[in-house]
JSON list of C-alpha atoms in Angstrom, two decimals:
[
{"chain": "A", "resi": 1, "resn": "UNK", "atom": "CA", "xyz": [105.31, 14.93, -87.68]},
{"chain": "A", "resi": 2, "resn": "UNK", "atom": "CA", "xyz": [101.88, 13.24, -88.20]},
{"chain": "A", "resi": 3, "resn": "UNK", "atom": "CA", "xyz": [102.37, 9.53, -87.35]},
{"chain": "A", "resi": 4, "resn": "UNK", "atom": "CA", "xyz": [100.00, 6.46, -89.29]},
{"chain": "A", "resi": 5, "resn": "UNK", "atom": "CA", "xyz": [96.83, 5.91, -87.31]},
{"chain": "A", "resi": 6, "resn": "UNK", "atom": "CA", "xyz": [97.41, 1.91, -88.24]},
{"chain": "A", "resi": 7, "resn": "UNK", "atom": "CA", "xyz": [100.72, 0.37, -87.54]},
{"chain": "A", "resi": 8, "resn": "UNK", "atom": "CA", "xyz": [100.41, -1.73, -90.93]},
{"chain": "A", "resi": 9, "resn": "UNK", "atom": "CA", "xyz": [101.43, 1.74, -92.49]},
{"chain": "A", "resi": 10, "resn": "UNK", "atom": "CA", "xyz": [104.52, 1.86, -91.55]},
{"chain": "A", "resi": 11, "resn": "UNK", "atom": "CA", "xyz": [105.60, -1.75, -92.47]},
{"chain": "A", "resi": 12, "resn": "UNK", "atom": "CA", "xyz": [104.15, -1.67, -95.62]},
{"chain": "A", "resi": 13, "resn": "UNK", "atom": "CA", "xyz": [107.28, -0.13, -97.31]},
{"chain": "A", "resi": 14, "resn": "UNK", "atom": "CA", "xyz": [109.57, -2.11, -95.04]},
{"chain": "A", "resi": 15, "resn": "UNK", "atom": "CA", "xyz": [107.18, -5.13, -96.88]},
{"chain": "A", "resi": 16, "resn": "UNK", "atom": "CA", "xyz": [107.50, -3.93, -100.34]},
{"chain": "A", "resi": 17, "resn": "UNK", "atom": "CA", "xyz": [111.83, -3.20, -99.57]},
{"chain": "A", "resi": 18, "resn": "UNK", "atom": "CA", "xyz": [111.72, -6.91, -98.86]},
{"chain": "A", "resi": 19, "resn": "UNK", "atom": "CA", "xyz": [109.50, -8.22, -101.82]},
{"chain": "A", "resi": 20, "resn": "UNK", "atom": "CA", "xyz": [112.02, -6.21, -103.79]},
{"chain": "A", "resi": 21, "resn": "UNK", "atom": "CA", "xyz": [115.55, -7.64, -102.64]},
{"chain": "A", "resi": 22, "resn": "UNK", "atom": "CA", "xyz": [113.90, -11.14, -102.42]},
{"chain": "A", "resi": 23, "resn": "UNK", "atom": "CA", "xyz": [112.84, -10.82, -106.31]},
{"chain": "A", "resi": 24, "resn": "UNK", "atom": "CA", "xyz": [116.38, -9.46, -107.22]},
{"chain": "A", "resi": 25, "resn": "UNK", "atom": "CA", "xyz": [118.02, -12.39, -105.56]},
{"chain": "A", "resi": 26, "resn": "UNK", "atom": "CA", "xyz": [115.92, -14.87, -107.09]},
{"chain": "A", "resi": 27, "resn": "UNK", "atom": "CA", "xyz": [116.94, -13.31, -110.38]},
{"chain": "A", "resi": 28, "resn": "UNK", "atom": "CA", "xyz": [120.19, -13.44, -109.71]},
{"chain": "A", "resi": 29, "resn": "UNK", "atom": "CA", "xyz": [120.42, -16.92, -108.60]},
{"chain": "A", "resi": 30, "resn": "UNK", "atom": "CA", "xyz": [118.33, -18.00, -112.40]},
{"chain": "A", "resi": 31, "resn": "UNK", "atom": "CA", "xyz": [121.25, -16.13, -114.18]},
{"chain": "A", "resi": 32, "resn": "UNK", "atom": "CA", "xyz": [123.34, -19.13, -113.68]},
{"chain": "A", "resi": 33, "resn": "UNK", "atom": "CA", "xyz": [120.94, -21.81, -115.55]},
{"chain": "A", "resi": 34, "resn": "UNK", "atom": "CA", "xyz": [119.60, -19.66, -117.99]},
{"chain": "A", "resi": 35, "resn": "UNK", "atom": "CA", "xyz": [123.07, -19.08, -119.51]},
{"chain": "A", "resi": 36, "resn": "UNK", "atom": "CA", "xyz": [123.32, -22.36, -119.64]},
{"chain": "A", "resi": 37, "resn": "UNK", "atom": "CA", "xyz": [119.95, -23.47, -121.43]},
{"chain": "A", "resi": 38, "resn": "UNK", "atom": "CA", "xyz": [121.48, -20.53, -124.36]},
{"chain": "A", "resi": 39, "resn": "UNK", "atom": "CA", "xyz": [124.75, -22.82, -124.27]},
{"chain": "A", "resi": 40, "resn": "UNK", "atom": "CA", "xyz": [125.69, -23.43, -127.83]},
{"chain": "A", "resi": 41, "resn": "UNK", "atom": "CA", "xyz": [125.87, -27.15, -128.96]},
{"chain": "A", "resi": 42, "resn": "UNK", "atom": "CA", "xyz": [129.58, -28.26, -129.16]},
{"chain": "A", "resi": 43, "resn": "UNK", "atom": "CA", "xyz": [132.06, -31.09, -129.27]},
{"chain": "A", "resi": 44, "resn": "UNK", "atom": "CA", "xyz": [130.99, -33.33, -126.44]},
{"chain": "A", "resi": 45, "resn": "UNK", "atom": "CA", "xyz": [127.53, -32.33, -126.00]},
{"chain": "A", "resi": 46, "resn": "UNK", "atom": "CA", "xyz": [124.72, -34.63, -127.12]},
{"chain": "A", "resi": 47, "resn": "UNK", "atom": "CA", "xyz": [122.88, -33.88, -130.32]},
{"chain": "A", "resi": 48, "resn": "UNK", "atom": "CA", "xyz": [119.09, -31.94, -129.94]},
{"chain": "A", "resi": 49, "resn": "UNK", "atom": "CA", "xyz": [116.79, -34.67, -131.44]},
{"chain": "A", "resi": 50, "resn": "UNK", "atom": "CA", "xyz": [114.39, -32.85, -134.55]},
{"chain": "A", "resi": 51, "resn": "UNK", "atom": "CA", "xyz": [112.65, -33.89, -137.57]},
{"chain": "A", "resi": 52, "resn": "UNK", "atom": "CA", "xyz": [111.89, -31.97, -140.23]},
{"chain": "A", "resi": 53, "resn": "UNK", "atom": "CA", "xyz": [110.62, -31.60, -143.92]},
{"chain": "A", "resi": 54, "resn": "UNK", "atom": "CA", "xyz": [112.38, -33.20, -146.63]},
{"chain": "A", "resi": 55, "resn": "UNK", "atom": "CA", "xyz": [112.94, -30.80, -149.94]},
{"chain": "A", "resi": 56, "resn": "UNK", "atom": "CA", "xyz": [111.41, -32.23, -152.92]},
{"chain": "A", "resi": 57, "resn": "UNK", "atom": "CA", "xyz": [110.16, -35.27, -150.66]},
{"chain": "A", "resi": 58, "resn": "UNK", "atom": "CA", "xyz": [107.28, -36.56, -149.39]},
{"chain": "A", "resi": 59, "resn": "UNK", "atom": "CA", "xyz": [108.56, -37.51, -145.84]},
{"chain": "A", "resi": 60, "resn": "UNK", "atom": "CA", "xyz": [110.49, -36.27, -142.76]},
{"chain": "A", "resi": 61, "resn": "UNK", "atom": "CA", "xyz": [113.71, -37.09, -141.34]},
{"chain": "A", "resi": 62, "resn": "UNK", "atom": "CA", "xyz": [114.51, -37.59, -138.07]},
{"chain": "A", "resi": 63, "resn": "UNK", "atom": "CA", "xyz": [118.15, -36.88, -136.56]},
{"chain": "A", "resi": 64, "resn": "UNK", "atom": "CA", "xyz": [118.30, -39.57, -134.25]},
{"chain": "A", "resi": 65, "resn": "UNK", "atom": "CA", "xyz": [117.27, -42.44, -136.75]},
{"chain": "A", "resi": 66, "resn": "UNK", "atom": "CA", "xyz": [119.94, -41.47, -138.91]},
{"chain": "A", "resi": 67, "resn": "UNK", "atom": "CA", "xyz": [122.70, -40.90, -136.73]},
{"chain": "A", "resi": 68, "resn": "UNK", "atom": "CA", "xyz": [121.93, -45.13, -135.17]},
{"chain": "A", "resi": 69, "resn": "UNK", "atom": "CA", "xyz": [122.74, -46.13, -138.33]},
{"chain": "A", "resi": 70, "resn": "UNK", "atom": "CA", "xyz": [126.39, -44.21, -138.09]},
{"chain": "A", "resi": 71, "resn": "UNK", "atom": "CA", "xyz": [128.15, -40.93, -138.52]},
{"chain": "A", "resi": 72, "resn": "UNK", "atom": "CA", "xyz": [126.03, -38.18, -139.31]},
{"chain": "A", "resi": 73, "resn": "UNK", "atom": "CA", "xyz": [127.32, -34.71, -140.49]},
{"chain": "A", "resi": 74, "resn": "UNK", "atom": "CA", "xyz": [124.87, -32.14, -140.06]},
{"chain": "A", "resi": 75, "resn": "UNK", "atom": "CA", "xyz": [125.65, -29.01, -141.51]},
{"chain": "A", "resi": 76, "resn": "UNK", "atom": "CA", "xyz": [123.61, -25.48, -141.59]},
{"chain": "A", "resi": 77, "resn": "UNK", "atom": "CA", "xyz": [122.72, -23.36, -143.84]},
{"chain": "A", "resi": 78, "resn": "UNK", "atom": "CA", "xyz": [121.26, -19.44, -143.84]},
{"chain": "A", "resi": 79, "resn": "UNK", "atom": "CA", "xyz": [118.59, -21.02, -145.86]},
{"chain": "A", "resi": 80, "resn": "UNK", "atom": "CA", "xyz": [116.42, -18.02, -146.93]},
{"chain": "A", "resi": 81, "resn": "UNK", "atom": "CA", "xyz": [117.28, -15.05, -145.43]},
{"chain": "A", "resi": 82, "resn": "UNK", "atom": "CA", "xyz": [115.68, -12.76, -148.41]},
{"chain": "A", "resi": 83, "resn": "UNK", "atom": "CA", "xyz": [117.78, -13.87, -150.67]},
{"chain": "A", "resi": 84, "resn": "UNK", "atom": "CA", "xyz": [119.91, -17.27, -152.01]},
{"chain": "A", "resi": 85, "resn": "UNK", "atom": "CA", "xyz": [123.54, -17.11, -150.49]},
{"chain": "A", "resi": 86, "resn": "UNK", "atom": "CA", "xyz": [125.89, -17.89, -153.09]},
{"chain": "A", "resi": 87, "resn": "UNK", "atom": "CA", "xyz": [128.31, -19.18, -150.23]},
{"chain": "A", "resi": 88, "resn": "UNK", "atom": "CA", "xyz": [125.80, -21.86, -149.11]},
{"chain": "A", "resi": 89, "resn": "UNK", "atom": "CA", "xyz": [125.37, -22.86, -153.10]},
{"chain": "A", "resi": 90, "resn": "UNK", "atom": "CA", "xyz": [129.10, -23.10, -153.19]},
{"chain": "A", "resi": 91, "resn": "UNK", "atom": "CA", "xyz": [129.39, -25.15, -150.12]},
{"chain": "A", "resi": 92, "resn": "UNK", "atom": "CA", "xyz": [126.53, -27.75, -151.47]},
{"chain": "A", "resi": 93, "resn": "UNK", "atom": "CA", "xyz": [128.04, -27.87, -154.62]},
{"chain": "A", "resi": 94, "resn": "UNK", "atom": "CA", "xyz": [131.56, -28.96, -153.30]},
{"chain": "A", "resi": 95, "resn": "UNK", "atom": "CA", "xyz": [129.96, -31.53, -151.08]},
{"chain": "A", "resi": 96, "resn": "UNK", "atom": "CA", "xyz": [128.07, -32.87, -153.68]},
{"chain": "A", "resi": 97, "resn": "UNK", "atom": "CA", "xyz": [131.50, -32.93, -155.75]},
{"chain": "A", "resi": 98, "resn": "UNK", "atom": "CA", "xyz": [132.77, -35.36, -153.09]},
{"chain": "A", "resi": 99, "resn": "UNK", "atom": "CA", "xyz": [130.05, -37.29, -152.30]},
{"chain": "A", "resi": 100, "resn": "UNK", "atom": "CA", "xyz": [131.13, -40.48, -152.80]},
{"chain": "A", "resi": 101, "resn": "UNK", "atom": "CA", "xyz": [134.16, -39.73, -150.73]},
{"chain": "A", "resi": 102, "resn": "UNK", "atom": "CA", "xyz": [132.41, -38.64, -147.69]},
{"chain": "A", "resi": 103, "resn": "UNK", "atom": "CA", "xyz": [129.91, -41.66, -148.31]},
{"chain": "A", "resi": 104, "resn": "UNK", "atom": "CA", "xyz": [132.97, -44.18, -147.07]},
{"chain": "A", "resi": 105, "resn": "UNK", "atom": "CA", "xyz": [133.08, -42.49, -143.95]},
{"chain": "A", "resi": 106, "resn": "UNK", "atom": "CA", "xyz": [129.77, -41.00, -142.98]},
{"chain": "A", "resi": 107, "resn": "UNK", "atom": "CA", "xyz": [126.04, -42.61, -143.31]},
{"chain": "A", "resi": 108, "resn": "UNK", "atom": "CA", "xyz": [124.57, -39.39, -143.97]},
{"chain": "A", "resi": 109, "resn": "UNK", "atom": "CA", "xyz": [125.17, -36.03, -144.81]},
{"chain": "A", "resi": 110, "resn": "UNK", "atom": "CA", "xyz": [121.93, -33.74, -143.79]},
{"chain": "A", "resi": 111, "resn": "UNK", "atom": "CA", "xyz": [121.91, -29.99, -144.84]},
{"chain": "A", "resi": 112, "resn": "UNK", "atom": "CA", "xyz": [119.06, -27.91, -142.82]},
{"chain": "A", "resi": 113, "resn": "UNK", "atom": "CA", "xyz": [117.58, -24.82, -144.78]},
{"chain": "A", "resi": 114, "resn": "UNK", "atom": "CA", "xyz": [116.27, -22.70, -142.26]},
{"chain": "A", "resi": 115, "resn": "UNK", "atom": "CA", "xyz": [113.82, -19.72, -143.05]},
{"chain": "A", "resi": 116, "resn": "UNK", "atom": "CA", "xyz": [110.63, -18.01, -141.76]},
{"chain": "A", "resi": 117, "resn": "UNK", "atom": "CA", "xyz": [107.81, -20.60, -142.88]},
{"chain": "A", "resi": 118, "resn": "UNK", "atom": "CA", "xyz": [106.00, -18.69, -145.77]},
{"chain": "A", "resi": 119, "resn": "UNK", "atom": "CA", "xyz": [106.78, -20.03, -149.04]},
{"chain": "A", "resi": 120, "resn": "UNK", "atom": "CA", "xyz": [110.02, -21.55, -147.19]},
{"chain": "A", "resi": 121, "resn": "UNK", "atom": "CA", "xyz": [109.59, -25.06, -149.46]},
{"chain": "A", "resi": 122, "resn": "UNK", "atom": "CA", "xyz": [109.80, -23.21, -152.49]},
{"chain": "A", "resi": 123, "resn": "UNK", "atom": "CA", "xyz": [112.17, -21.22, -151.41]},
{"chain": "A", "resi": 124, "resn": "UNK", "atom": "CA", "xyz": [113.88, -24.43, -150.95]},
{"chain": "A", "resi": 125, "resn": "UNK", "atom": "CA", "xyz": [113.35, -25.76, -154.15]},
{"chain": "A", "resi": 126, "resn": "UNK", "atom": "CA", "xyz": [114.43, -22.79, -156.23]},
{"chain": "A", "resi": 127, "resn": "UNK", "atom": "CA", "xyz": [117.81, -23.34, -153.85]},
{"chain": "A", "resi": 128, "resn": "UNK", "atom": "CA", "xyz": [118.31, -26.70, -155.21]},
{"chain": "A", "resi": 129, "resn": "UNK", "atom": "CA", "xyz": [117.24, -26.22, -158.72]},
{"chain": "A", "resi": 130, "resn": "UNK", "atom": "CA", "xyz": [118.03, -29.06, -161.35]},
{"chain": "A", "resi": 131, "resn": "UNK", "atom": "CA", "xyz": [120.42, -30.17, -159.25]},
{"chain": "A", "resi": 132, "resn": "UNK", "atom": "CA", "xyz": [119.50, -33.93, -157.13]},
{"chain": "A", "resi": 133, "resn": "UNK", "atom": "CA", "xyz": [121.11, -34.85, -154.28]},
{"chain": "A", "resi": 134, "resn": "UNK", "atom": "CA", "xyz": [123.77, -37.88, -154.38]},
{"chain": "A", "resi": 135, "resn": "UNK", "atom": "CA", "xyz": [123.72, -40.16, -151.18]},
{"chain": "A", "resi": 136, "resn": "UNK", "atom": "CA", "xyz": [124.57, -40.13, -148.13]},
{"chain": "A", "resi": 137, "resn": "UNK", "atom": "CA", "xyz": [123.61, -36.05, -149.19]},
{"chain": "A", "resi": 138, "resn": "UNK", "atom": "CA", "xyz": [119.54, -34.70, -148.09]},
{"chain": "A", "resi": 139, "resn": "UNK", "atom": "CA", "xyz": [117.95, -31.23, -147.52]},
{"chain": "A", "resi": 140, "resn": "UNK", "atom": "CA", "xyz": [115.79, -30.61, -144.94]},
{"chain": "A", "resi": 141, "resn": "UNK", "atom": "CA", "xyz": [114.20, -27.41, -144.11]},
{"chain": "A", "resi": 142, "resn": "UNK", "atom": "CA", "xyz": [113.65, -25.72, -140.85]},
{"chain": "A", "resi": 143, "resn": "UNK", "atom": "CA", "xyz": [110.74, -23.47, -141.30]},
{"chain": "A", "resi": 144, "resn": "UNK", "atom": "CA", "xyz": [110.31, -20.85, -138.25]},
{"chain": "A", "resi": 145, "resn": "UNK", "atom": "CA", "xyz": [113.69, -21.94, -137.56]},
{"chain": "A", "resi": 146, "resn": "UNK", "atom": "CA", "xyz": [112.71, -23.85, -135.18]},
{"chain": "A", "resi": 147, "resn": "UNK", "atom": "CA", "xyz": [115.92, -26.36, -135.19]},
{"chain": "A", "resi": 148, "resn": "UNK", "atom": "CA", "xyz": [118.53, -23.52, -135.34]},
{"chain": "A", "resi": 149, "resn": "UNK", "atom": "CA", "xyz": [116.80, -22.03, -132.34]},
{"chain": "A", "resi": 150, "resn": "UNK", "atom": "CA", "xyz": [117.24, -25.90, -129.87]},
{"chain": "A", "resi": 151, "resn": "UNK", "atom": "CA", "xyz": [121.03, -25.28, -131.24]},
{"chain": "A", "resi": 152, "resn": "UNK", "atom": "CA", "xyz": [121.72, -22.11, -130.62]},
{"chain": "A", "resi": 153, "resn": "UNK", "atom": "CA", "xyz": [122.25, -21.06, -133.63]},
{"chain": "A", "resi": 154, "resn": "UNK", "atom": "CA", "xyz": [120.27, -18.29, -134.14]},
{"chain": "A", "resi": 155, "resn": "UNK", "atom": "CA", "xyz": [121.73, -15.17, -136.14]},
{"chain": "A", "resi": 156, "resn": "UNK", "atom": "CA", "xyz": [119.40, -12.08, -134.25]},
{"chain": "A", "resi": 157, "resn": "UNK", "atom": "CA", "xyz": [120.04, -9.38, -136.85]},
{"chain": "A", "resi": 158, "resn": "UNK", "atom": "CA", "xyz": [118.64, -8.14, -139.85]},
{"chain": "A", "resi": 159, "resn": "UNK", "atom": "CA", "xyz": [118.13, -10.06, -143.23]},
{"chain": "A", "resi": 160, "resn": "UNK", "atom": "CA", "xyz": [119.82, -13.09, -141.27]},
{"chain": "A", "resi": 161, "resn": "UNK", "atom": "CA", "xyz": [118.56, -16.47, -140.19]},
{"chain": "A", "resi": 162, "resn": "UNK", "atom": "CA", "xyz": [121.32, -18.77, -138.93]},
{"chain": "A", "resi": 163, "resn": "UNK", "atom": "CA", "xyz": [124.92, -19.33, -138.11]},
{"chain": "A", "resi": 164, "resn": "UNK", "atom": "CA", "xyz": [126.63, -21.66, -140.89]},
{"chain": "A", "resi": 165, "resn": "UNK", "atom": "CA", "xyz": [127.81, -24.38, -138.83]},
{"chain": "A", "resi": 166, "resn": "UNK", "atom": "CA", "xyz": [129.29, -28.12, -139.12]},
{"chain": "A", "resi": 167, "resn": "UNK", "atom": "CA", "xyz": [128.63, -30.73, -136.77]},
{"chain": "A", "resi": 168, "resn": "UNK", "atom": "CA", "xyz": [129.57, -35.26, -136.81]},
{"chain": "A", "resi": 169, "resn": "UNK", "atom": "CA", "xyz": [127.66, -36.64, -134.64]},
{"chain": "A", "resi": 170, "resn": "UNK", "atom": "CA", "xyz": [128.52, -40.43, -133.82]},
{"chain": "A", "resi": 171, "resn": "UNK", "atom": "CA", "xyz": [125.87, -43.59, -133.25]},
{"chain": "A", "resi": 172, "resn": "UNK", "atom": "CA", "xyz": [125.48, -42.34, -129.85]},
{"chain": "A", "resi": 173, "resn": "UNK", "atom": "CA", "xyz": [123.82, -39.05, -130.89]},
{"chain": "A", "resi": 174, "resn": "UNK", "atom": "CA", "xyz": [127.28, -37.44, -129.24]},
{"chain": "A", "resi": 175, "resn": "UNK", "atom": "CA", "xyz": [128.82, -34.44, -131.47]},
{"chain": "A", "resi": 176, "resn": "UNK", "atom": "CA", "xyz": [132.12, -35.49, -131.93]},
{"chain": "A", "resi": 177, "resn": "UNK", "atom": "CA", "xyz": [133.67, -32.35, -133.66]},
{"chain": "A", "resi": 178, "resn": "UNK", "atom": "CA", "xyz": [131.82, -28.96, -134.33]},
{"chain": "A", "resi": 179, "resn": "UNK", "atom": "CA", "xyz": [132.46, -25.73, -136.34]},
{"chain": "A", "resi": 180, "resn": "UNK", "atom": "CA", "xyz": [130.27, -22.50, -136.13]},
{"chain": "A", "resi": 181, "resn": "UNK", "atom": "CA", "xyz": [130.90, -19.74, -138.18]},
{"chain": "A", "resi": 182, "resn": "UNK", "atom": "CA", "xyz": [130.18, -15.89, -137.23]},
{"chain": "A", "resi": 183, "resn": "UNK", "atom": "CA", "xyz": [130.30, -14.85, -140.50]},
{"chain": "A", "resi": 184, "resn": "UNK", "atom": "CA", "xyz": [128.91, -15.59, -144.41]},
{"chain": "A", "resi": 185, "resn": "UNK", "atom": "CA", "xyz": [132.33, -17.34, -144.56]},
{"chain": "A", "resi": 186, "resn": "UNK", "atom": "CA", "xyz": [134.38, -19.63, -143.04]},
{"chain": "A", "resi": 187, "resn": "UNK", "atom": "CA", "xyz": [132.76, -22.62, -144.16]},
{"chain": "A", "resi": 188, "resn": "UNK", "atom": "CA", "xyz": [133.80, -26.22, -143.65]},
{"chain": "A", "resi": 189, "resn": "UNK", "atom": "CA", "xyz": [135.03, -27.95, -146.43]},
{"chain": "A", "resi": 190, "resn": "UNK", "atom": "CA", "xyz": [134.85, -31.36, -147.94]},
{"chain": "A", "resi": 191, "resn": "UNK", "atom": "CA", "xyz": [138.55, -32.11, -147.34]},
{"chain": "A", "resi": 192, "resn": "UNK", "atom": "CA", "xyz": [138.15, -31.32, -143.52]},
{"chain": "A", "resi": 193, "resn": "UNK", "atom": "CA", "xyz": [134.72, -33.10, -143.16]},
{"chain": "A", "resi": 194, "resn": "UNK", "atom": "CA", "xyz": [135.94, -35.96, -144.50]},
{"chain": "A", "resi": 195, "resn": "UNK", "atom": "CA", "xyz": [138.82, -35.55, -142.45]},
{"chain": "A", "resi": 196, "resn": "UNK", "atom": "CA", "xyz": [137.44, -35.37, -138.97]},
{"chain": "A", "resi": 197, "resn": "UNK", "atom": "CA", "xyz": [135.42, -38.11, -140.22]},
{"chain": "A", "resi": 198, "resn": "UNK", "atom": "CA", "xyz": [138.17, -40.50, -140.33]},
{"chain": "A", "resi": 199, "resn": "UNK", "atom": "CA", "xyz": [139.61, -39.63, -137.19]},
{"chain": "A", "resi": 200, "resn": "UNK", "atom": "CA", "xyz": [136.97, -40.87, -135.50]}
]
């Protein structure tokens, strides 16, 4: 057996064994943190600051002005996902139903209309049709998707944007009560909005 003229030879794969198990433990000790960075926003955890587009306005609207002046409920939408969902159009419509109701216990009610940024405001628009928004109600949109991204609430599949979700948020900017949805269904309702409202 023909040994290497240069002793460096032979600790050059004993170098590169070491390079290896030192990157794999480094990797293994980030696994810990970078689950929790892709942690979900719940109950308890404070609210990811954002401002965004108002729909058929000329300003923005920041989350943590609003939620100083009192309860916020922030509720997502799929927005655009190539099409109009008829469950977030039945969700709006309910809200805006009981609008005046969920004005006693909330300061604002801010609906985010995610969607891939090209042609996302009229996208928007069409969404909301004739139809104006009663106080404390506003749409917002979230083009890139962006917002639903900080959240967490990114739906990673074909022909979808975001998870429908529900959250109050109090003065503080702390979410006091959170629902996400996995599905086109399992919406929050007014009755329960208004409900977790109150129990704050």
């Amino acid at each position: 057996m023909n040994r290497p003229s240069h002793p460096s030879m032979w600790l050059m794969p004993l170098a590169i064994m070491m390079s290896v198990v030192t990157q794999a433990k480094l990797a293994t000790s980030a696994e810990p943190s970078d689950a929790n960075s892709k942690k979900q926003v719940a109950s308890g955890d404070m609210a990811v600051d954002f401002t965004l587009p108002i729909v058929s306005g000329t300003g923005e609207l920041t989350l943590s002005e609003e939620y100083l002046k009192g309860p916020v409920v922030l509720i997502v939408l799929r927005g655009y996902p190539g099409y109009q969902c008829p469950l977030c159009s039945r969700q709006v419509g309910e809200l805006v139903t009981a609008a005046d109701k969920i004005g006693e216990v909330a300061k604002r009610v801010i609906f985010v209309y995610p969607g891939e940024p090209d042609q996302l405001e009229q996208h928007a628009e069409e969404f909301m049709g004739k139809t104006a928004l009663p106080a404390p109600l506003v749409l917002v949109r979230d083009p890139g998707l962006q917002m639903v991204t900080d959240w967490r609430l990114r739906w990673d599949a074909p022909r979808e944007t975001a998870y429908p979700a529900t959250y109050i948020i109090d003065h503080d900017g702390k979410v006091r009560w959170s629902k996400v949805s996995k599905s086109h269904g399992g919406r929050t309702s007014a009755r329960e909005i208004i409900e977790q409202l109150k129990a704050l």
